[in-house]
Structures are given as structure tokens and as C-alpha cells.
Backbone as JSON, one array per atom type, in Angstrom:
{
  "sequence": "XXXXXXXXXXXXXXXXXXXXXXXXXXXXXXXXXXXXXXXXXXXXXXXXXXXXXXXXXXXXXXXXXXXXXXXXXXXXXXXXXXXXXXXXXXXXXXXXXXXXXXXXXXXXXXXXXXXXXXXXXXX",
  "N": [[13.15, 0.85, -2.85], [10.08, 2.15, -3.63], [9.29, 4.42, -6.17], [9.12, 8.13, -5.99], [7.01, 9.17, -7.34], [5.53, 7.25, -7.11], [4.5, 7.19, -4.42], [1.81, 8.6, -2.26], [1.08, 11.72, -1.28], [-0.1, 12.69, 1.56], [-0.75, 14.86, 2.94], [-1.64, 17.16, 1.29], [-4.78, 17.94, 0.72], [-6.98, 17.58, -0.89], [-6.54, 15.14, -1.15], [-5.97, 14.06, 1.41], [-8.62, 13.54, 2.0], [-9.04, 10.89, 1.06], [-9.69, 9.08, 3.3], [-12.1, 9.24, 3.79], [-14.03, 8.94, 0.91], [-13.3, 6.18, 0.4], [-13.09, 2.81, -0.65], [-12.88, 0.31, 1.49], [-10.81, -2.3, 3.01], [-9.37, -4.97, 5.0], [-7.23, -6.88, 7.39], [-5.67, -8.83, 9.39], [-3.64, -7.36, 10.45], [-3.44, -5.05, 9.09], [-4.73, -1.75, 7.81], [-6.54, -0.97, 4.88], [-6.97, 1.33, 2.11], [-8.84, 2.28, -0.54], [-9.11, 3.95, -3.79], [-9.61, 4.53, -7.19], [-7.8, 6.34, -9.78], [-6.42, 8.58, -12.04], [-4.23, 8.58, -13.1], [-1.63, 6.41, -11.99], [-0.45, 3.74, -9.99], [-0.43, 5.05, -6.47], [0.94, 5.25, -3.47], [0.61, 5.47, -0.05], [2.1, 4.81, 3.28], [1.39, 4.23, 6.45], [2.7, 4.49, 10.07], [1.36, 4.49, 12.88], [2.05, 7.06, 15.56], [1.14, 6.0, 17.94], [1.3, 3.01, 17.71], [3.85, 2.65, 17.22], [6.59, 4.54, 18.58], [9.24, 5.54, 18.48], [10.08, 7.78, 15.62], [11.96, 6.55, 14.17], [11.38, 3.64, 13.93], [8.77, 4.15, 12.8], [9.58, 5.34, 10.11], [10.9, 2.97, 9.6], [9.12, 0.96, 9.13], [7.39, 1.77, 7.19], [9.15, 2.65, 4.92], [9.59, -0.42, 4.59], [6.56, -1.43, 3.59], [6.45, 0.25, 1.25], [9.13, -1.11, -0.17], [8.07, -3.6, -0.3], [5.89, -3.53, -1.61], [7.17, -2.57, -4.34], [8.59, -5.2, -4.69], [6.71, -7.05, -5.24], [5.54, -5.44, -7.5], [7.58, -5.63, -9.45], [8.03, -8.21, -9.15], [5.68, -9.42, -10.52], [5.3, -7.95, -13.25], [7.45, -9.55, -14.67], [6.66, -12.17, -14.27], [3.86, -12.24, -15.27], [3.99, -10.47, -17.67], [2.73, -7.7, -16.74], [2.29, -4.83, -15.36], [2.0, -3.61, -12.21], [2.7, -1.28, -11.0], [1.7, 0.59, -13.02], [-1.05, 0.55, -12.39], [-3.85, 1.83, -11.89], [-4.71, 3.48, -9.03], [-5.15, 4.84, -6.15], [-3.71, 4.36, -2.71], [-3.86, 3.64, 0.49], [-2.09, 2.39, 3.61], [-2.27, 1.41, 6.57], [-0.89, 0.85, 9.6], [-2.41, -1.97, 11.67], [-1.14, -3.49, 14.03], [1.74, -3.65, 16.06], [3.33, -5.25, 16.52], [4.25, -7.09, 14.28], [5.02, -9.5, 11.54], [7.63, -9.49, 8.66], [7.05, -11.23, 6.34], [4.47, -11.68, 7.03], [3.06, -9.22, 6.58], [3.79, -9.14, 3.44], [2.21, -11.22, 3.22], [-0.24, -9.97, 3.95], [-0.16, -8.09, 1.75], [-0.32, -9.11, -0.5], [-2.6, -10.46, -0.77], [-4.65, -8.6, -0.55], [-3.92, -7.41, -2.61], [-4.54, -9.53, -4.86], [-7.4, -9.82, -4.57], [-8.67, -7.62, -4.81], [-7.12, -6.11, -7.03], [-7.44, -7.71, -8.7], [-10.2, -7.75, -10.16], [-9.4, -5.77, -11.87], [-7.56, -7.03, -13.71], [-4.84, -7.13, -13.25], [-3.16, -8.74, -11.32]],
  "CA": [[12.18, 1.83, -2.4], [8.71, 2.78, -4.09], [9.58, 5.96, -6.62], [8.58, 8.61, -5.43], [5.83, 9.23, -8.6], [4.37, 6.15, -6.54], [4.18, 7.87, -3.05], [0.9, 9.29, -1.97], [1.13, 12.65, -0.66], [-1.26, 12.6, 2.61], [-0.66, 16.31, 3.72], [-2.43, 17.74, -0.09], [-6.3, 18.49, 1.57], [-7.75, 16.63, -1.74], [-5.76, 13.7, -0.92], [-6.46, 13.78, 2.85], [-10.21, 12.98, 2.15], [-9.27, 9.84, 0.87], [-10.33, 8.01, 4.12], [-13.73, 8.91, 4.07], [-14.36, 8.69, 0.39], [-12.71, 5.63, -0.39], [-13.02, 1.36, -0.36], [-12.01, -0.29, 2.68], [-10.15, -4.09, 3.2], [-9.28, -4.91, 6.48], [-6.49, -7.68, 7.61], [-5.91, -8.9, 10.72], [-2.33, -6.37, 10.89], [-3.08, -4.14, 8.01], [-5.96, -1.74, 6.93], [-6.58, -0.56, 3.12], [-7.87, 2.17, 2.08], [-8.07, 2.5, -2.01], [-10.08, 4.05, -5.08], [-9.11, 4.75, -8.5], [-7.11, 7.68, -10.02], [-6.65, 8.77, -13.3], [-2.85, 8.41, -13.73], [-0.69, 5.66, -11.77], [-0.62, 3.33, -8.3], [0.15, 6.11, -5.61], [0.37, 4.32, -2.15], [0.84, 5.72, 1.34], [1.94, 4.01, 4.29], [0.93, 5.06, 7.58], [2.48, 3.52, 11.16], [0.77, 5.44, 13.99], [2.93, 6.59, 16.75], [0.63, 4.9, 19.21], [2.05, 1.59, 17.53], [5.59, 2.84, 16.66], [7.11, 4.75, 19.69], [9.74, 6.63, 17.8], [10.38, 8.49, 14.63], [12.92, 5.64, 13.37], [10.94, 2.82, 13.81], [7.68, 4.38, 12.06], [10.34, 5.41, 9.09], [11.45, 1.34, 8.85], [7.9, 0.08, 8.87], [7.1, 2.67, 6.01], [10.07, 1.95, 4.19], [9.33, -1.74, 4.59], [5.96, -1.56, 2.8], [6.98, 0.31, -0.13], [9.85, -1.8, -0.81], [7.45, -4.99, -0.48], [5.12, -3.51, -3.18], [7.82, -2.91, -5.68], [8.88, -6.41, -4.83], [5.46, -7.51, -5.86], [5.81, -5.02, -8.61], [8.7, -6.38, -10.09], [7.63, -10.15, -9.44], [4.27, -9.54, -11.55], [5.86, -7.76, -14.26], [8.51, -10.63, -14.73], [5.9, -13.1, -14.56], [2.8, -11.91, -15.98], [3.66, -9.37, -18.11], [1.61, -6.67, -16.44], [3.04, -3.4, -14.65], [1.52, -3.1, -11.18], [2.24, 0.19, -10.83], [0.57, 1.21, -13.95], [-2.44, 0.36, -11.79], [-4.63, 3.59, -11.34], [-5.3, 3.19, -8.26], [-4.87, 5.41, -4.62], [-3.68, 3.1, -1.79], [-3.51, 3.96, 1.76], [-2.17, 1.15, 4.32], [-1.89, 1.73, 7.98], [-0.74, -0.79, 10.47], [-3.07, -1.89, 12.85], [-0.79, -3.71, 15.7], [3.3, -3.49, 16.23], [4.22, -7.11, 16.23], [3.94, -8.14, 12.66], [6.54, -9.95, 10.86], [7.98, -8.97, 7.4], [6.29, -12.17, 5.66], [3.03, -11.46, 6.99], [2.96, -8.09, 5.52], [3.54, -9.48, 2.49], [0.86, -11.8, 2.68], [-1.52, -9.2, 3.54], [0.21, -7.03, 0.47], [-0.6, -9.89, -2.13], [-4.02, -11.05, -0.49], [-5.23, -7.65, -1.12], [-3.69, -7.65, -4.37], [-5.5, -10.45, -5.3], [-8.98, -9.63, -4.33], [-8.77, -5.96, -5.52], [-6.63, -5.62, -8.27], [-8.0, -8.86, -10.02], [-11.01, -7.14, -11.2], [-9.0, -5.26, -13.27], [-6.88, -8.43, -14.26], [-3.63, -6.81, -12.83], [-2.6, -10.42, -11.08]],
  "C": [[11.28, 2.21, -3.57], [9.45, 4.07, -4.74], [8.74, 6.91, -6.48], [6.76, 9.54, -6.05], [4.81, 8.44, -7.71], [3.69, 6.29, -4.87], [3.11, 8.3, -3.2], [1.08, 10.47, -0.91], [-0.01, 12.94, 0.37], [-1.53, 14.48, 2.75], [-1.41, 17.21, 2.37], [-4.22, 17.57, 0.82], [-7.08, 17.47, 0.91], [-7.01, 15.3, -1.63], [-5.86, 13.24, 0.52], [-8.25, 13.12, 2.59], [-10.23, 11.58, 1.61], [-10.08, 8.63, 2.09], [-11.67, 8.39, 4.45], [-14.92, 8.9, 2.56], [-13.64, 7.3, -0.43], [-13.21, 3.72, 0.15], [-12.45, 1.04, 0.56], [-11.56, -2.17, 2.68], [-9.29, -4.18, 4.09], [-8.4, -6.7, 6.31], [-6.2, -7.99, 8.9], [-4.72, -7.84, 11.59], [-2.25, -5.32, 10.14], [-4.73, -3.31, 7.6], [-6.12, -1.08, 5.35], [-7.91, 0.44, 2.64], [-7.51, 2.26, 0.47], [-9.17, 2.87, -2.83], [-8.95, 4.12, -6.18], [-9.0, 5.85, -8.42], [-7.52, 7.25, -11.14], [-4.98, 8.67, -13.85], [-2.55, 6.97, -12.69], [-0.94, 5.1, -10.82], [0.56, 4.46, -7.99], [-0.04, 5.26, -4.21], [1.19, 5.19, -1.08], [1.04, 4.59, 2.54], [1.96, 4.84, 5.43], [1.4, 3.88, 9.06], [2.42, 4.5, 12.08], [1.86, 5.41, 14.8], [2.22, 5.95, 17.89], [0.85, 3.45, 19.43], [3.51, 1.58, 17.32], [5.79, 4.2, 17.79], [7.98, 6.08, 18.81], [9.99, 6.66, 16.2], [10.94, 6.97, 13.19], [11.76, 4.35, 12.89], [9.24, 2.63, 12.73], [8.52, 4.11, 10.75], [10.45, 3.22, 8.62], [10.33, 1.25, 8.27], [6.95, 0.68, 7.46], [7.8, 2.16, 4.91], [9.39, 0.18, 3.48], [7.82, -1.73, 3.44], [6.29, -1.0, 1.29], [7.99, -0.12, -0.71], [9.27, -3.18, -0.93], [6.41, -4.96, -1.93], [6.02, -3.27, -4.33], [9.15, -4.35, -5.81], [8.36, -7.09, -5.5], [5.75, -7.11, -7.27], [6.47, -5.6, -9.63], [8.43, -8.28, -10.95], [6.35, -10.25, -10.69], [4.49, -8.76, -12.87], [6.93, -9.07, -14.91], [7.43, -11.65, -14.91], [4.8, -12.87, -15.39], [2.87, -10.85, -17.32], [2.91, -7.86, -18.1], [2.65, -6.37, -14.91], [2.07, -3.1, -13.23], [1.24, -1.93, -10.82], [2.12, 1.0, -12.25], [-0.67, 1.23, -13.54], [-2.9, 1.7, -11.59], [-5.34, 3.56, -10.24], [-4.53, 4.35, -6.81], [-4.74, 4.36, -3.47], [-3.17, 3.42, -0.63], [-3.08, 2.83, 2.96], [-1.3, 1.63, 5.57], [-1.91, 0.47, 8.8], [-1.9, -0.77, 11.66], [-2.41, -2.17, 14.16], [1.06, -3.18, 15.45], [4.06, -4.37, 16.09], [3.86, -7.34, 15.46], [5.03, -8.0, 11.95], [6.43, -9.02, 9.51], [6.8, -9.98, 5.99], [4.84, -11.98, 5.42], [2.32, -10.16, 6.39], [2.65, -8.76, 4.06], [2.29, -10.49, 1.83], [0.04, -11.1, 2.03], [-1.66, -8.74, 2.45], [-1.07, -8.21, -0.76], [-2.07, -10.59, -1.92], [-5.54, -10.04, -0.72], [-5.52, -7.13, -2.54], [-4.79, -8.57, -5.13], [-6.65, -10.44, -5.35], [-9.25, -8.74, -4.89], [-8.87, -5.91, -6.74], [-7.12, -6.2, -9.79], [-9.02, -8.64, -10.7], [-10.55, -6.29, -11.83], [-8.08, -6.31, -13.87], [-5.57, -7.7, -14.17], [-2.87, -8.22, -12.62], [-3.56, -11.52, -11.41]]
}
């Protein structure tokens, strides 16, 4: 699980306005919402109940992303030498549908990664 340093607190007012002052990147199961901070990667995950039914199943699919980014995390420290979540970055990611595998997440995770982060030479 993501520590909780790396959580984004949605319910803070100045942290709620992230979705209308912030970068957007769009996936065909995932959308991204992200600017820069001034301290650390903070990431939110968001699964609507209109796509997740009950309580539990939002909780997994939450879960599930922040244990895929400090998978990533991990993997790109180990390989590259470079700390992911040292990234200064705000990162919001809400599911768009209900049927999406575990894998494909991860795509999206590292396809975003890649496009984003790489102008700062993170991956």
C-alpha cells in the first residue's frame, strides 16, 4: 500500500480544486488528473459509485492502484536509480468503466508514467 505521505487528501477545499486547475490524460479505463507540488508524489484514487456498487469493491479498486504505483515505484528505483515518489507531482486517477483487468491498469499506470513523468527524466 501507497504511504500514506503519498495519499492525496481530496476532502482539503485547496486540494479539491485540483480538477479544474490541473493537466488532463485520458485512457481508454483511466482518467489523470496531475500538476506539480512543491514537496512529494501525492496520488488519489477515485472509483465512482456509479461504477463500483458497494463500499468494498470501490475500497479494492483504490487499494489496487496505490499498490500498483508503489510497484512501479519500487521497480524504477531498483532499476534506474530514481525515486518515483520523490516526484513533485499531484495525481488524481478515477476509473472510467468497471470491467478493467489488473494488467491493464498497470499499463495505463506506466503509459502515463512515461509520457508525463519523462519530461522530468523520472523513467
Amino acid at each position: 500500500m501507497l504511504a500514506k505521505k503519498n495519499r492525496f487528501n481530496l476532502s482539503e477545499e485547496k486540494n479539491s480544486r485540483l480538477f479544474s486547475s490541473s493537466e488532463r490524460f485520458s485512457t481508454n479505463s483511466l482518467l489523470f488528473y496531475y500538476r506539480t507540488n512543491d514537496s512529494w508524489l501525492r496520488v488519489s484514487a477515485i472509483a465512482p459509485s456509479k461504477l463500483f456498487n458497494k463500499a468494498s469493491q470501490r475500497n479494492k479498486k483504490r487499494r489496487l492502484i496505490y499498490n500498483l504505483i508503489n510497484k512501479i515505484a519500487k521497480k524504477s528505483t531498483e532499476t534506474k536509480k530514481q525515486d518515483l515518489l520523490k516526484e513533485k507531482l499531484d495525481l488524481i486517477i478515477v476509473y472510467k468503466t468497471s470491467n478493467i483487468k489488473e494488467k491493464n491498469i498497470e499499463k495505463d499506470l506506466n503509459l502515463f508514467l512515461e509520457k508525463n513523468i519523462k519530461k522530468n527524466e523520472i523513467l
